[in-house]
Structures are given as structure tokens and as C-alpha cells.
Amino acid sequence: MVELSLVMVKPHAFDSKKLGIIVSMLEQNDFKIVGLKSIKLTTEMARRFYFVHEGKEFFERLIKYMSSDTIAAICVQKDNCVADLRKLVGATDPTKAKVGTIRRTVGETVEANGVHASDCIENAKKEIRFFFSDLELFSFQYLDY
Ligand code: CMP
């Protein structure tokens, strides 16, 4: 089934010009880029995006980091997109991610791990809507929400 998912390129990866490598890895693995933008999150936006982690030990650090500099939001499309993207992105800790995964390639630490990827279809829908309107997604017909 064709699905959409959301990749967020984190500040250090964007700043160190890893956006091209990440887009290239996505394309080489058959993910179609259907939306892409770069923005700087406010702390309030970062809190809203990561609200499920509120209260965790690392939450305030994560919010400060994610609102510290420019990020890129990428909406991708593929059959079995959400699960396949998680596989390509790899483990949260880049040192534990498999060779060939995005986090192993561009990640530095658990916090600065290169990219965020939606963890399930329900959250992918919410995260895509957080960043994109229909007009900004050429495959918006796949969004039945
Ligand atoms: P991400 O996929 O963006 O989702 C939540 C983020 O919190 C996660 O990637 C990590 O970057 C970060 N994170 C998770 N666990 C920790 C931790 N123990 N310490 C610092 N950051 C963490």
C-alpha cells in the first residue's frame, strides 16, 4: 500500500550540509520526495512536535537542540513507507545503527542523530500535517485526512 511518512533533518546534519546525502539515500532506496522545506523551529513548535516525550529526562535538551538552528522537513512516499523508512533510518543511537543506514552515515550522538522519522502511520499523518499543506505536497491525493 502506498503510504507517506515524514523525515526531519536535524540541526547539525542540516548545518554540516548533509541534506543532499540524506535526500540521495532516500531516493536510492525508492522513496519519492513529495514535499521538502527548510525552517527554523521555535521552542513552542518543537514542544508541540515532540509532545509525546514531554516529562522525559532528555526532553528539555531535545527542545533546545531542535530549536537551535535550521532543520529540513521531508515528506516521502513509497509502498510500505513508514516501516521501510524506519529500517533505512536505523537505531536511535548512531553507534548502534547498522552500516548503510542514514543515522550511521550522518548521525553523531543520540541527540544529534541526523534525522527523525515517523514511528507509525498515525504519527506520520500528524507529523506531515504539522509541516505541510496540500498545496505543498504533490502527492496530497494520498492524504485521506
Ligand atoms: P527522534 O527520532 O527525533 O525522537 C526523539 C528524539 O529524542 C530521538 O530521536 C533522540 O534524538 C532523542 N533522544 C532519545 N533518547 C534520548 C536520550 N536518552 N538522550 C537524549 N536524547 C534522546
PDB file of C-alpha atoms in Angstrom, residues 29-126:
ATOM      1  CA  ASN A  29      16.030   3.400  -1.708  1.00  0.00           C
ATOM      2  CA  ASP A  30      12.944   4.200  -3.824  1.00  0.00           C
ATOM      3  CA  PHE A  31      11.429   6.883  -1.594  1.00  0.00           C
ATOM      4  CA  LYS A  32       9.803   9.618  -3.691  1.00  0.00           C
ATOM      5  CA  ILE A  33      10.287  13.161  -2.357  1.00  0.00           C
ATOM      6  CA  VAL A  34       6.787  14.663  -2.344  1.00  0.00           C
ATOM      7  CA  GLY A  35       7.426  17.675  -0.084  1.00  0.00           C
ATOM      8  CA  LEU A  36      10.547  19.436   1.206  1.00  0.00           C
ATOM      9  CA  LYS A  37      11.132  22.627   3.177  1.00  0.00           C
ATOM     10  CA  SER A  38      13.732  24.094   5.488  1.00  0.00           C
ATOM     11  CA  ILE A  39      12.634  26.102   8.520  1.00  0.00           C
ATOM     12  CA  LYS A  40      13.817  27.074  11.996  1.00  0.00           C
ATOM     13  CA  LEU A  41      11.504  25.715  14.697  1.00  0.00           C
ATOM     14  CA  THR A  42      10.535  27.925  17.619  1.00  0.00           C
ATOM     15  CA  THR A  43      10.734  26.252  21.043  1.00  0.00           C
ATOM     16  CA  GLU A  44       6.926  26.152  21.065  1.00  0.00           C
ATOM     17  CA  MET A  45       6.836  24.335  17.723  1.00  0.00           C
ATOM     18  CA  ALA A  46       9.486  21.866  18.905  1.00  0.00           C
ATOM     19  CA  ARG A  47       7.460  21.225  22.090  1.00  0.00           C
ATOM     20  CA  ARG A  48       4.345  20.566  20.024  1.00  0.00           C
ATOM     21  CA  PHE A  49       6.175  18.264  17.620  1.00  0.00           C
ATOM     22  CA  TYR A  50       7.797  16.228  20.410  1.00  0.00           C
ATOM     23  CA  PHE A  51       4.950  16.423  22.963  1.00  0.00           C
ATOM     24  CA  VAL A  52       4.928  12.605  23.381  1.00  0.00           C
ATOM     25  CA  HIS A  53       8.384  12.882  25.024  1.00  0.00           C
ATOM     26  CA  GLU A  54       7.322  15.599  27.493  1.00  0.00           C
ATOM     27  CA  GLY A  55       8.461  14.740  31.027  1.00  0.00           C
ATOM     28  CA  LYS A  56      11.318  12.518  29.902  1.00  0.00           C
ATOM     29  CA  GLU A  57      14.792  13.226  31.224  1.00  0.00           C
ATOM     30  CA  PHE A  58      16.084  14.380  27.809  1.00  0.00           C
ATOM     31  CA  PHE A  59      13.019  16.464  26.791  1.00  0.00           C
ATOM     32  CA  GLU A  60      14.272  19.992  27.578  1.00  0.00           C
ATOM     33  CA  ARG A  61      17.648  19.248  25.941  1.00  0.00           C
ATOM     34  CA  LEU A  62      15.889  17.916  22.868  1.00  0.00           C
ATOM     35  CA  ILE A  63      13.674  21.034  22.579  1.00  0.00           C
ATOM     36  CA  LYS A  64      16.645  23.383  22.988  1.00  0.00           C
ATOM     37  CA  TYR A  65      18.613  21.471  20.373  1.00  0.00           C
ATOM     38  CA  MET A  66      15.784  21.147  17.850  1.00  0.00           C
ATOM     39  CA  SER A  67      15.027  24.879  18.009  1.00  0.00           C
ATOM     40  CA  SER A  68      18.684  25.948  17.903  1.00  0.00           C
ATOM     41  CA  ASP A  69      19.123  26.105  14.121  1.00  0.00           C
ATOM     42  CA  THR A  70      17.568  25.302  10.741  1.00  0.00           C
ATOM     43  CA  ILE A  71      16.003  21.905  10.122  1.00  0.00           C
ATOM     44  CA  ALA A  72      14.517  20.364   6.973  1.00  0.00           C
ATOM     45  CA  ALA A  73      11.180  18.553   6.781  1.00  0.00           C
ATOM     46  CA  ILE A  74      10.847  15.976   4.008  1.00  0.00           C
ATOM     47  CA  CYS A  75       7.655  14.138   3.111  1.00  0.00           C
ATOM     48  CA  VAL A  76       8.332  10.838   1.340  1.00  0.00           C
ATOM     49  CA  GLN A  77       6.136   8.349  -0.487  1.00  0.00           C
ATOM     50  CA  LYS A  78       6.606   4.622  -1.077  1.00  0.00           C
ATOM     51  CA  ASP A  79       4.884   1.275  -0.701  1.00  0.00           C
ATOM     52  CA  ASN A  80       5.168   0.294   2.992  1.00  0.00           C
ATOM     53  CA  CYS A  81       6.767   3.713   3.518  1.00  0.00           C
ATOM     54  CA  VAL A  82       6.638   4.060   7.319  1.00  0.00           C
ATOM     55  CA  ALA A  83       8.249   0.695   8.143  1.00  0.00           C
ATOM     56  CA  ASP A  84      10.774   0.842   5.270  1.00  0.00           C
ATOM     57  CA  LEU A  85      11.819   4.350   6.297  1.00  0.00           C
ATOM     58  CA  ARG A  86      12.397   3.257   9.914  1.00  0.00           C
ATOM     59  CA  LYS A  87      14.636   0.488   8.580  1.00  0.00           C
ATOM     60  CA  LEU A  88      16.643   2.872   6.378  1.00  0.00           C
ATOM     61  CA  VAL A  89      16.981   5.421   9.202  1.00  0.00           C
ATOM     62  CA  GLY A  90      18.299   2.854  11.715  1.00  0.00           C
ATOM     63  CA  ALA A  91      18.628   2.761  15.506  1.00  0.00           C
ATOM     64  CA  THR A  92      18.272   5.934  17.629  1.00  0.00           C
ATOM     65  CA  ASP A  93      21.914   5.672  18.721  1.00  0.00           C
ATOM     66  CA  PRO A  94      24.053   6.142  15.561  1.00  0.00           C
ATOM     67  CA  THR A  95      26.815   3.930  17.007  1.00  0.00           C
ATOM     68  CA  LYS A  96      24.285   1.068  17.212  1.00  0.00           C
ATOM     69  CA  ALA A  97      22.712   1.731  13.800  1.00  0.00           C
ATOM     70  CA  LYS A  98      23.634  -0.701  11.016  1.00  0.00           C
ATOM     71  CA  VAL A  99      26.121   0.255   8.313  1.00  0.00           C
ATOM     72  CA  GLY A 100      24.230   1.732   5.356  1.00  0.00           C
ATOM     73  CA  THR A 101      21.551   3.394   7.490  1.00  0.00           C
ATOM     74  CA  ILE A 102      21.072   7.161   7.499  1.00  0.00           C
ATOM     75  CA  ARG A 103      21.868   7.551  11.196  1.00  0.00           C
ATOM     76  CA  ARG A 104      25.049   5.501  10.908  1.00  0.00           C
ATOM     77  CA  THR A 105      26.062   7.697   7.938  1.00  0.00           C
ATOM     78  CA  VAL A 106      25.238  11.197   9.266  1.00  0.00           C
ATOM     79  CA  GLY A 107      24.466  10.790  12.981  1.00  0.00           C
ATOM     80  CA  GLU A 108      26.882  11.853  15.715  1.00  0.00           C
ATOM     81  CA  THR A 109      25.184  11.271  19.092  1.00  0.00           C
ATOM     82  CA  VAL A 110      21.796  10.006  20.379  1.00  0.00           C
ATOM     83  CA  GLU A 111      20.543  13.606  20.332  1.00  0.00           C
ATOM     84  CA  ALA A 112      22.280  14.736  17.144  1.00  0.00           C
ATOM     85  CA  ASN A 113      21.369  11.514  15.363  1.00  0.00           C
ATOM     86  CA  GLY A 114      20.886  13.121  11.952  1.00  0.00           C
ATOM     87  CA  VAL A 115      17.202  12.561  11.322  1.00  0.00           C
ATOM     88  CA  HIS A 116      13.847  11.893  12.905  1.00  0.00           C
ATOM     89  CA  ALA A 117      11.401   9.524  11.155  1.00  0.00           C
ATOM     90  CA  SER A 118       7.732   8.910  11.983  1.00  0.00           C
ATOM     91  CA  ASP A 119       7.317   5.767  14.103  1.00  0.00           C
ATOM     92  CA  CYS A 120       3.854   4.663  12.890  1.00  0.00           C
ATOM     93  CA  ILE A 121       1.245   5.527  10.251  1.00  0.00           C
ATOM     94  CA  GLU A 122      -0.887   7.507  12.700  1.00  0.00           C
ATOM     95  CA  ASN A 123       2.040   9.691  13.777  1.00  0.00           C
ATOM     96  CA  ALA A 124       3.227  10.058  10.163  1.00  0.00           C
ATOM     97  CA  LYS A 125      -0.148  11.635   9.324  1.00  0.00           C
ATOM     98  CA  LYS A 126       0.111  14.060  12.248  1.00  0.00           C
TER      99      LYS A 126
END
